[in-house]
Amino acid sequence: MSNTGDDMDTRVLEADDAYDGADIYAEDGSVRSDYLMHVGAAIADRDVLYLRQHVARLHASEMGDLLEAINPEQRRAMVSLLGDAFDLSALTEVDEAIRMDIVEHLPNEQIAAALGEMDSDDAVYILEDMDQEDQEAILAKLPFTERVRLRRSLDYPESTAGRRMQTEFVAVPPFWTVGQTIDYMREDTELPESFTQIFVIDPTFRLLGTIDLDRILRTKRSVKIESIMRETNHPVPAEMDQEEAAQVFEQYNLLSAAVVDENQRLVGVLTIDDVVDVIQEEAEEDIMRLGGVGDEELSDSVLDTSRSRVVWLMVNLFTAMLAASVIGLFDKAIEHIVALAVLMPIVAGMGGNAGSQTMTVTVRALATRDLDIHNAFRVIRREAGVGLINGALFGLLIGLAAGTWFQSADIGGIIATAMLINMIAAALAGIFIPLLLDKFGADPAVSSAVFVTTVTDVTGFFAFLGLATWWFGIH
Amino acid sequence: MSNTGDDMDTRVLEADDAYDGADIYAEDGSVRSDYLMHVGAAIADRDVLYLRQHVARLHASEMGDLLEAINPEQRRAMVSLLGDAFDLSALTEVDEAIRMDIVEHLPNEQIAAALGEMDSDDAVYILEDMDQEDQEAILAKLPFTERVRLRRSLDYPESTAGRRMQTEFVAVPPFWTVGQTIDYMREDTELPESFTQIFVIDPTFRLLGTIDLDRILRTKRSVKIESIMRETNHPVPAEMDQEEAAQVFEQYNLLSAAVVDENQRLVGVLTIDDVVDVIQEEAEEDIMRLGGVGDEELSDSVLDTSRSRVVWLMVNLFTAMLAASVIGLFDKAIEHIVALAVLMPIVAGMGGNAGSQTMTVTVRALATRDLDIHNAFRVIRREAGVGLINGALFGLLIGLAAGTWFQSADIGGIIATAMLINMIAAALAGIFIPLLLDKFGADPAVSSAVFVTTVTDVTGFFAFLGLATWWFGIH
């Protein structure tokens, strides 16, 4: 999220400086054990000199990995030993639980001082999870302009472009020349830490256009800004959801985009690094939801984790009992032919697997907007076809296997037919359930799996046991 | 991947020009039906003028969405009607199947001419999936330097930084001044279409450093390049896997990175937009694999899709039969007490769900490198704890429910115990199976689910039916 390494220029080179930079990692990407040992020893010895030399100079993301690798006591001790040398932007790279823990143990003065030097998007990232009281206490210690800027971002709802934006940007009037613009950038000391684009605004801060830096560098000094600016480069409304903003970035391959308020006035800039984080969070969310897990983090406690997983398991308990009650309808059949009890989970399970294949593809295609009204019918037809073909194939296979196992052509035929029926039901459930959930504004990733499994369990048990009851004439 | 919109400057504004730009989309992000109707009519009427005015000017990614929304016949007709006005970079935005179909229907001359004008990474993206023969025929039609450049990228293995890089970049010697550099950029007409960073090289093209454009703009003309360059900005070896390269970008929040050969010579530049694609592909892959689906695309045919899903279903058929044979061991118990057959899928199913929760978290944490040797033990302990707590909770619930349902405290006690056992087994399987697969170099996303379900099915049936057999003394 920030300092890409200007601090590296001044890195002191020493004979045993082997832990600087990328060298803190072992081959598998985890932090090297011997490095952790050295750091651990330095913390135990309160060896501030070692920590300043070998830890304080790490890149923010490396520091983040280090903080995640050591235990909570070491973490707090290290941060306190480093004092002002601890770069708070490392907090944007760690789990929320770790971030909160460190922030709680730091004096508000130190946090305020550090936030004042950070890009506003990083500062907001650290502030937003704090409780109201701490947030206010820290904001109060900041200079007026900083405070106003951060408040403005914090006023936008969570997960909006306004909350994620950086409020530092370079803006110039349209009548300036390229030469004037370059001179301004050479002299102004309040420029953002890094930028790839400048904005053109009118006196009321209304956005007129944008210019990429390479365009400025390629243009003669005498040329007017307004003649090289692009009139619109997809300004993002501050209230826009961050996910939608990420889609604008992806669609138009943007590196940064102007964020505007409801009057089209420039209020900030959204940059690709934040968008990459959003894209990852979204994909992460889909994976977790499909697996029946909420927003948990690896550092959550046992109790928090159990609690967050209970809801999903509870829902599944009800659907499992529903499926069981379907089996209960056919207890006579099972009493007569125990083979049915042995085989029935195969029919239900295979349906579940086929259904979750179709569902995965559907949920993902909806998330990436590859599936829409124009191709939905084609995809439904395709999935039904796949269900038919694989249903016939696996029906045949299990029919032969079960028929041989229990020496009964009748049972072979019954399970083959039930398998075919359930695979088709699975395909249809796998596509229609996410489509319908999406249509009615629910997130298909969250609840599709329950519904699909319910359909395949109920259909599987009902088709198999029902066919057997009918065929063998059991009452 | 390319032209961020310079072509938009010259957009003709007309009264009914309502379909230009972002307006081709409906609220849900799909292409507007009335726009599709107009385009369809224009294709049917061979109305080249309409197509040139309302279609040819779309942004590459909008054109991609349009190509995906119309049917194959319309697609081919439209591309042929547009002729040279069709911007081939739209092909980097569509499914592989659609790309191949369009490329096959275009004359090699037109493809060669278009590739010559494209950034090399886009050109390689289109070339790489073609068969050897077509690829050679098209390369042969390109000017010498272009051909050499594209061949160099194509020589690197698929999914490496070398294959994904752009071979156009700006490089200057260290002894130049900022002024000289700016003058060079103002005069050279062969610069890449857009860039955010320039490179500093020695006469043998060895990489000495990099400078972000904002740094150049902030620096006085007389300053020497070598005094403002950053000595290393994480150069990426050309042979590095794209996934690893993406991790370097994420770790250090890069916008672009130099790609170097084995002698540290600069051969190209990897940019964040390609990296965003890689990040998305990787997350996509994990989702698909966890759902038991391979590299399928929405445009694949019914037969291709069934075939690609058969392997996973086949594996699951075997594990389902394994679980069934465990039930078969206890056929006597089921014959005596049919309630066991009714209840057994609940025990197995709940274990499967709990196991897949743990597994999802583990697989994802391994992919993002959040889980490693330093915290594995803590996470294992946590998951075991969660299994114990949720096992006790749901054991109690189902014990009460089943005991009431079948009016038998014995059955309630048996199912409660079996549930507890299976939930703990599920937690352990959910964490140990992905960890072991990862340890032995297998992709945990691909095969964890099968093993976890096998463990929870077998344990569930065995624990429940075994306990019942023992408790009721059935022989």
XYZ file of N, CA and C in Angstrom, chain B residues 214-401:
564
model
N 7.227 9.672 -11.750
C 6.995 10.843 -10.897
C 8.316 11.356 -10.326
N 9.266 10.449 -10.120
C 10.574 10.871 -9.629
C 11.266 11.775 -10.685
N 11.166 11.395 -11.943
C 11.781 12.195 -13.010
C 11.149 13.575 -13.068
N 9.817 13.607 -12.947
C 9.119 14.880 -13.058
C 9.422 15.797 -11.880
N 9.800 15.233 -10.761
C 10.062 16.050 -9.581
C 11.498 16.534 -9.521
N 12.341 16.052 -10.442
C 13.776 16.312 -10.325
C 14.232 17.354 -11.344
N 15.197 18.184 -10.938
C 15.728 19.238 -11.821
C 16.410 18.617 -13.038
N 16.370 19.356 -14.156
C 16.908 18.859 -15.418
C 18.380 18.454 -15.343
N 19.145 19.149 -14.512
C 20.591 18.933 -14.525
C 21.036 17.704 -13.739
N 20.114 17.108 -12.986
C 20.500 15.976 -12.127
C 20.772 14.725 -12.972
N 21.814 13.984 -12.585
C 22.189 12.758 -13.302
C 21.224 11.619 -12.940
N 20.885 10.842 -13.952
C 19.999 9.693 -13.766
C 20.493 8.761 -12.665
N 21.809 8.485 -12.672
C 22.306 7.493 -11.706
C 22.105 7.927 -10.258
N 21.987 9.259 -10.068
C 21.840 9.692 -8.683
C 20.387 9.610 -8.197
N 19.446 9.420 -9.103
C 18.054 9.283 -8.633
C 17.480 7.887 -8.855
N 18.251 7.015 -9.516
C 17.674 5.691 -9.771
C 17.677 4.853 -8.495
N 16.754 3.893 -8.448
C 16.741 2.932 -7.352
C 17.533 1.734 -7.807
N 18.440 1.264 -6.948
C 19.347 0.238 -7.453
C 18.666 -1.069 -7.781
N 17.741 -1.470 -6.957
C 17.001 -2.660 -7.356
C 15.543 -2.474 -7.032
N 14.721 -2.806 -7.993
C 13.308 -2.785 -7.708
C 12.752 -4.170 -8.007
N 13.402 -5.163 -7.396
C 12.937 -6.535 -7.525
C 12.819 -6.987 -8.971
N 13.955 -7.067 -9.691
C 13.865 -7.576 -11.063
C 13.359 -9.014 -11.028
N 12.552 -9.359 -12.016
C 11.943 -10.682 -12.073
C 12.691 -11.510 -13.119
N 13.237 -12.677 -12.750
C 13.882 -13.522 -13.763
C 12.849 -13.989 -14.784
N 13.233 -14.001 -16.052
C 12.271 -14.352 -17.103
C 11.689 -15.747 -16.930
N 12.453 -16.652 -16.294
C 11.971 -18.035 -16.153
C 11.059 -18.183 -14.939
N 10.930 -17.137 -14.150
C 10.113 -17.242 -12.933
C 8.652 -17.526 -13.287
N 8.034 -18.410 -12.515
C 6.626 -18.706 -12.724
C 5.787 -17.443 -12.494
N 4.756 -17.267 -13.324
C 3.965 -16.035 -13.239
C 3.316 -15.860 -11.862
N 3.007 -16.985 -11.217
C 2.370 -16.916 -9.913
C 3.340 -16.337 -8.886
N 4.594 -16.789 -8.969
C 5.624 -16.278 -8.073
C 5.866 -14.794 -8.357
N 5.897 -14.439 -9.643
C 6.089 -13.041 -10.016
C 4.960 -12.180 -9.448
N 3.736 -12.727 -9.500
C 2.593 -11.989 -8.959
C 2.778 -11.757 -7.465
N 3.359 -12.753 -6.777
C 3.580 -12.582 -5.340
C 4.604 -11.483 -5.057
N 5.629 -11.363 -5.934
C 6.589 -10.269 -5.779
C 5.873 -8.927 -5.926
N 4.994 -8.831 -6.918
C 4.236 -7.595 -7.121
C 3.395 -7.255 -5.894
N 2.712 -8.266 -5.379
C 1.854 -8.031 -4.219
C 2.658 -7.636 -3.006
N 3.760 -8.352 -2.816
C 4.580 -8.103 -1.633
C 5.106 -6.671 -1.623
N 5.567 -6.202 -2.758
C 6.200 -4.881 -2.774
C 5.346 -3.812 -3.447
N 4.073 -4.110 -3.682
C 3.154 -3.148 -4.299
C 3.737 -2.494 -5.550
N 4.210 -3.322 -6.474
C 4.826 -2.792 -7.694
C 3.775 -2.481 -8.757
N 4.084 -1.530 -9.616
C 3.240 -1.257 -10.773
C 3.819 -1.939 -12.004
N 5.141 -2.032 -12.036
C 5.794 -2.767 -13.109
C 7.143 -3.231 -12.590
N 7.681 -4.263 -13.214
C 8.977 -4.776 -12.776
C 9.793 -5.169 -13.992
N 11.101 -4.943 -13.909
C 11.998 -5.341 -14.988
C 12.057 -6.859 -15.047
N 12.048 -7.406 -16.269
C 12.253 -8.840 -16.443
C 13.659 -9.017 -17.010
N 14.463 -9.851 -16.349
C 15.863 -10.001 -16.774
C 16.169 -11.452 -17.141
N 17.160 -11.628 -18.050
C 17.551 -12.990 -18.401
C 18.594 -13.485 -17.404
N 19.178 -14.668 -17.682
C 20.069 -15.275 -16.692
C 21.336 -14.445 -16.475
N 21.649 -13.513 -17.405
C 22.817 -12.646 -17.205
C 22.442 -11.270 -16.657
N 21.260 -11.174 -16.069
C 20.777 -9.911 -15.502
C 20.592 -8.847 -16.572
N 20.415 -9.267 -17.828
C 20.154 -8.294 -18.884
C 18.662 -8.066 -19.009
N 18.302 -6.804 -19.210
C 16.895 -6.430 -19.303
C 16.292 -6.977 -20.598
N 15.228 -7.790 -20.504
C 14.585 -8.295 -21.720
C 13.140 -7.824 -21.865
N 12.574 -7.311 -20.792
C 11.194 -6.865 -20.924
C 10.678 -6.285 -19.621
N 9.393 -5.993 -19.614
C 8.795 -5.424 -18.417
C 7.458 -6.111 -18.160
N 7.230 -6.461 -16.900
C 5.975 -7.092 -16.510
C 5.142 -6.003 -15.850
N 3.873 -5.879 -16.259
C 3.075 -4.787 -15.726
C 1.925 -5.300 -14.874
N 1.430 -4.436 -14.011
C 0.429 -4.827 -13.015
C -0.851 -5.371 -13.649
N -1.200 -4.880 -14.857
C -2.459 -5.369 -15.438
C -2.372 -6.861 -15.760
N -1.194 -7.304 -16.213
C -1.028 -8.739 -16.459
C -1.051 -9.496 -15.142
N -0.472 -8.866 -14.111
C -0.404 -9.520 -12.810
C -1.806 -9.667 -12.214
N -2.649 -8.656 -12.414
C -4.034 -8.754 -11.936
C -4.706 -9.962 -12.584
N -4.464 -10.144 -13.885
C -5.037 -11.305 -14.568
C -4.539 -12.604 -13.938
N -3.236 -12.639 -13.632
C -2.663 -13.853 -13.039
C -3.292 -14.133 -11.677
N -3.407 -13.091 -10.853
C -3.992 -13.249 -9.518
C -5.407 -13.805 -9.632
N -6.149 -13.263 -10.591
C -7.527 -13.739 -10.763
C -7.580 -15.170 -11.236
N -6.707 -15.502 -12.190
C -6.660 -16.871 -12.685
C -6.360 -17.845 -11.552
N -5.421 -17.478 -10.690
C -5.025 -18.376 -9.610
C -6.169 -18.603 -8.635
N -6.844 -17.516 -8.237
C -7.964 -17.637 -7.303
C -9.066 -18.472 -7.952
N -9.319 -18.195 -9.221
C -10.286 -18.934 -10.022
C -9.980 -20.424 -10.003
N -8.711 -20.741 -10.237
C -8.276 -22.130 -10.277
C -8.573 -22.829 -8.960
N -8.272 -22.145 -7.844
C -8.522 -22.741 -6.538
C -10.005 -23.008 -6.332
N -10.842 -22.052 -6.719
C -12.285 -22.232 -6.566
C -12.746 -23.426 -7.382
N -12.301 -23.476 -8.646
C -12.726 -24.549 -9.532
C -12.250 -25.900 -9.016
N -11.012 -25.965 -8.559
C -10.477 -27.247 -8.111
C -11.170 -27.732 -6.848
N -11.451 -26.791 -5.942
C -12.166 -27.185 -4.726
C -13.554 -27.715 -5.081
N -14.129 -27.208 -6.165
C -15.444 -27.661 -6.596
C -15.367 -28.883 -7.505
N -14.154 -29.426 -7.704
C -14.012 -30.624 -8.528
C -14.170 -30.362 -10.010
N -13.778 -29.164 -10.467
C -13.895 -28.821 -11.874
C -12.513 -28.413 -12.377
N -12.194 -28.801 -13.606
C -10.880 -28.470 -14.169
C -10.874 -27.100 -14.835
N -10.045 -26.965 -15.865
C -9.899 -25.669 -16.544
C -10.987 -25.454 -17.584
N -12.245 -25.648 -17.226
C -13.256 -25.494 -18.266
C -13.690 -24.050 -18.430
N -14.190 -23.752 -19.621
C -14.695 -22.412 -19.877
C -16.166 -22.504 -20.239
N -16.847 -21.377 -20.045
C -18.289 -21.360 -20.238
C -18.666 -21.689 -21.681
N -17.737 -21.464 -22.603
C -18.053 -21.701 -24.007
C -17.698 -23.118 -24.456
N -17.212 -23.968 -23.541
C -16.896 -25.351 -23.915
C -18.165 -26.106 -24.303
N -18.001 -27.123 -25.154
C -19.157 -27.900 -25.601
C -19.596 -28.888 -24.512
N -20.789 -29.485 -24.713
C -21.324 -30.454 -23.758
C -20.355 -31.621 -23.577
N -19.846 -32.147 -24.700
C -18.973 -33.318 -24.611
C -17.663 -33.005 -23.891
N -17.046 -31.861 -24.246
C -15.803 -31.476 -23.570
C -16.034 -31.325 -22.072
N -17.178 -30.712 -21.735
C -17.464 -30.483 -20.330
C -17.677 -31.796 -19.588
N -18.498 -32.702 -20.164
C -18.719 -33.985 -19.464
C -17.389 -34.680 -19.279
N -16.590 -34.705 -20.350
C -15.335 -35.431 -20.285
C -14.464 -34.866 -19.164
N -14.374 -33.526 -19.076
C -13.471 -32.948 -18.086
C -13.956 -33.187 -16.657
N -15.251 -33.483 -16.505
C -15.748 -33.686 -15.143
C -15.780 -35.149 -14.725
N -15.585 -36.048 -15.713
C -15.726 -37.473 -15.426
C -14.676 -37.955 -14.421
N -13.439 -37.497 -14.563
C -12.353 -37.994 -13.712
C -12.710 -37.829 -12.234
N -13.118 -36.625 -11.889
C -13.466 -36.320 -10.506
C -14.622 -37.184 -10.020
N -15.636 -37.343 -10.870
C -16.784 -38.152 -10.480
C -16.376 -39.617 -10.313
N -15.470 -40.079 -11.173
C -14.998 -41.457 -11.096
C -14.295 -41.696 -9.756
N -13.418 -40.775 -9.389
C -12.721 -40.895 -8.113
C -13.743 -40.950 -6.977
N -14.761 -40.086 -7.069
C -15.774 -40.055 -6.028
C -16.627 -41.318 -6.001
N -16.791 -41.939 -7.171
C -17.554 -43.191 -7.215
C -16.831 -44.250 -6.398
N -15.510 -44.304 -6.566
C -14.756 -45.294 -5.806
C -14.831 -45.035 -4.301
N -14.696 -43.787 -3.897
C -14.734 -43.522 -2.457
C -16.149 -43.768 -1.917
N -17.179 -43.488 -2.749
C -18.550 -43.739 -2.299
C -18.765 -45.241 -2.119
N -18.154 -46.034 -3.006
C -18.313 -47.483 -2.873
C -17.534 -48.000 -1.666
N -16.426 -47.358 -1.391
C -15.668 -47.719 -0.186
C -16.540 -47.481 1.053
N -17.165 -46.307 1.103
C -18.043 -45.985 2.234
C -19.198 -46.978 2.305
N -19.772 -47.335 1.119
C -20.885 -48.289 1.085
C -20.455 -49.643 1.638
N -19.211 -50.029 1.328
C -18.773 -51.348 1.800
C -18.599 -51.340 3.323
N -18.316 -50.167 3.896
C -18.290 -50.064 5.361
C -19.698 -50.317 5.914
N -20.707 -49.734 5.256
C -22.093 -49.985 5.685
C -22.404 -51.472 5.572
N -21.919 -52.068 4.465
C -22.162 -53.482 4.214
C -21.699 -54.369 5.368
N -20.654 -53.938 6.072
C -20.143 -54.716 7.213
C -21.189 -54.846 8.315
N -22.091 -53.883 8.351
C -23.044 -53.845 9.455
C -24.470 -54.137 9.009
N -24.636 -54.933 7.954
C -25.985 -55.165 7.428
C -26.910 -55.813 8.472
N -26.338 -56.606 9.341
C -27.146 -57.234 10.397
C -27.774 -56.171 11.306
N -26.960 -55.213 11.685
C -27.448 -54.156 12.581
C -28.602 -53.398 11.931
N -28.445 -53.090 10.636
C -29.494 -52.342 9.936
C -30.765 -53.169 9.825
N -30.598 -54.472 9.572
C -31.764 -55.346 9.488
C -32.551 -55.329 10.803
N -31.807 -55.345 11.939
C -32.454 -55.309 13.249
C -33.087 -53.952 13.535
N -32.344 -52.887 13.236
C -32.813 -51.556 13.612
C -32.744 -50.649 12.388
N -33.871 -50.497 11.687
C -33.894 -49.697 10.457
C -33.560 -48.232 10.737
N -33.816 -47.782 11.955
C -33.508 -46.387 12.312
C -32.051 -46.045 12.023
N -31.189 -47.056 12.140
C -29.776 -46.796 11.876
C -29.560 -46.336 10.433
N -30.255 -46.974 9.500
C -30.124 -46.592 8.091
C -30.658 -45.184 7.865
N -31.714 -44.857 8.605
C -32.308 -43.527 8.445
C -31.351 -42.444 8.962
N -30.681 -42.763 10.071
C -29.863 -41.723 10.727
C -28.419 -41.639 10.226
N -27.913 -42.739 9.662
C -26.480 -42.742 9.359
C -26.017 -41.641 8.393
N -26.852 -41.232 7.380
C -26.349 -40.160 6.504
C -26.164 -38.835 7.246
N -26.879 -38.649 8.361
C -26.724 -37.393 9.110
C -25.320 -37.313 9.698
N -24.877 -38.424 10.311
C -23.548 -38.431 10.921
C -22.473 -38.195 9.857
N -22.589 -38.929 8.750
C -21.576 -38.797 7.698
C -21.620 -37.400 7.076
N -22.820 -36.915 6.807
C -22.958 -35.621 6.127
C -22.449 -34.454 6.958
N -22.787 -34.452 8.257
C -22.320 -33.353 9.114
C -20.788 -33.367 9.198
N -20.213 -34.569 9.275
C -18.755 -34.662 9.268
C -18.185 -34.085 7.983
N -18.827 -34.417 6.879
C -18.358 -33.898 5.588
C -18.382 -32.382 5.547
N -19.461 -31.794 6.079
C -19.552 -30.333 6.069
C -18.508 -29.680 6.965
N -18.345 -30.222 8.177
C -17.351 -29.660 9.097
C -15.952 -29.821 8.506
N -15.703 -30.981 7.896
C -14.395 -31.216 7.289
C -14.124 -30.253 6.160
N -15.145 -29.956 5.370
C -14.890 -29.066 4.238
C -14.719 -27.620 4.703
N -15.298 -27.256 5.849
C -15.012 -25.916 6.403
C -13.529 -25.792 6.736
N -13.045 -26.758 7.520
C -11.632 -26.713 7.904
C -10.726 -26.773 6.678
N -11.091 -27.644 5.748
C -10.275 -27.809 4.551
C -10.219 -26.530 3.721
N -11.355 -25.846 3.578
C -11.380 -24.609 2.806
C -10.425 -23.587 3.407
N -10.507 -23.418 4.715
C -9.639 -22.466 5.391
C -8.169 -22.853 5.196
N -7.877 -24.140 5.328
C -6.494 -24.597 5.216
C -5.953 -24.408 3.796
N -6.732 -24.829 2.809
C -6.278 -24.717 1.419
C -6.016 -23.260 1.068
N -6.912 -22.389 1.495
C -6.771 -20.974 1.169
C -5.566 -20.361 1.878
N -5.390 -20.725 3.138
C -4.260 -20.179 3.887
C -2.933 -20.668 3.301
N -2.917 -21.887 2.778
C -1.699 -22.377 2.128
C -1.444 -21.598 0.846
N -2.499 -21.331 0.094
C -2.337 -20.625 -1.183
C -1.832 -19.201 -0.969
N -2.310 -18.544 0.069
C -1.880 -17.163 0.312
C -0.632 -17.112 1.198
N -0.098 -18.287 1.497
C 1.108 -18.392 2.328
C 0.914 -17.845 3.741
N -0.331 -17.817 4.192
C -0.573 -17.390 5.571
C -0.310 -18.523 6.543
N -0.366 -19.751 6.023
C -0.148 -20.913 6.884
C 1.218 -21.485 6.558
N 2.098 -21.547 7.546
C 3.393 -22.144 7.303
C 3.880 -22.828 8.565
N 5.104 -23.261 8.542
C 5.638 -24.079 9.624
C 5.544 -23.371 10.988
N 5.549 -22.022 10.964
C 5.570 -21.303 12.234
C 4.231 -21.307 12.960
N 3.141 -21.389 12.209
C 1.860 -21.354 12.898
C 1.028 -22.623 12.681
N 1.590 -23.608 11.964
C 0.829 -24.825 11.664
C 0.343 -25.494 12.959
N 1.231 -25.593 13.956
C 0.866 -26.295 15.171
C -0.295 -25.599 15.885
N -0.204 -24.248 15.913
C -1.260 -23.481 16.560
C -2.598 -23.678 15.832
N -2.571 -23.677 14.500
C -3.797 -23.830 13.721
C -4.377 -25.238 13.893
N -3.496 -26.252 13.943
C -3.968 -27.626 14.162
C -4.690 -27.721 15.508
N -4.071 -27.127 16.532
C -4.673 -27.161 17.854
C -6.030 -26.467 17.843
N -6.083 -25.313 17.127
C -7.343 -24.580 17.067
C -8.424 -25.416 16.394
N -8.095 -26.026 15.247
C -9.100 -26.808 14.515
C -9.582 -27.995 15.342
N -8.646 -28.648 16.058
C -9.046 -29.768 16.908
C -10.018 -29.266 17.983
N -9.726 -28.102 18.530
C -10.606 -27.506 19.537
C -11.982 -27.212 18.972
N -12.022 -26.642 17.764
C -13.293 -26.341 17.117
C -14.074 -27.627 16.876
N -13.370 -28.675 16.416
C -14.014 -29.968 16.173
C -14.635 -30.521 17.455
N -13.908 -30.379 18.550
C -14.371 -30.878 19.846
C -15.628 -30.125 20.293
N -15.564 -28.798 20.229
C -16.698 -27.988 20.689
C -17.927 -28.203 19.808
N -17.739 -28.078 18.481
C -18.896 -28.253 17.606
C -19.374 -29.695 17.588
N -18.451 -30.639 17.766
C -18.841 -32.047 17.846
C -19.720 -32.283 19.061
N -19.331 -31.715 20.204
C -20.116 -31.873 21.428
C -21.489 -31.223 21.253
N -21.485 -30.016 20.670
C -22.735 -29.285 20.492
C -23.699 -30.041 19.579
N -23.212 -30.419 18.408
C -24.118 -31.068 17.454
C -24.414 -32.508 17.856
N -23.476 -33.139 18.591
C -23.755 -34.463 19.134
C -24.961 -34.395 20.059
N -24.943 -33.395 20.934
C -26.035 -33.203 21.881
C -27.354 -32.964 21.145
N -27.321 -32.066 20.175
C -28.527 -31.722 19.421
C -29.117 -32.936 18.718
N -28.274 -33.627 17.942
C -28.793 -34.759 17.171
C -29.158 -35.910 18.101
N -28.435 -36.032 19.226
C -28.762 -37.077 20.196
C -30.185 -36.883 20.723
N -30.498 -35.640 21.095
C -31.842 -35.337 21.586
C -32.885 -35.550 20.491
N -32.595 -35.053 19.302
C -33.552 -35.141 18.197
C -33.818 -36.601 17.834
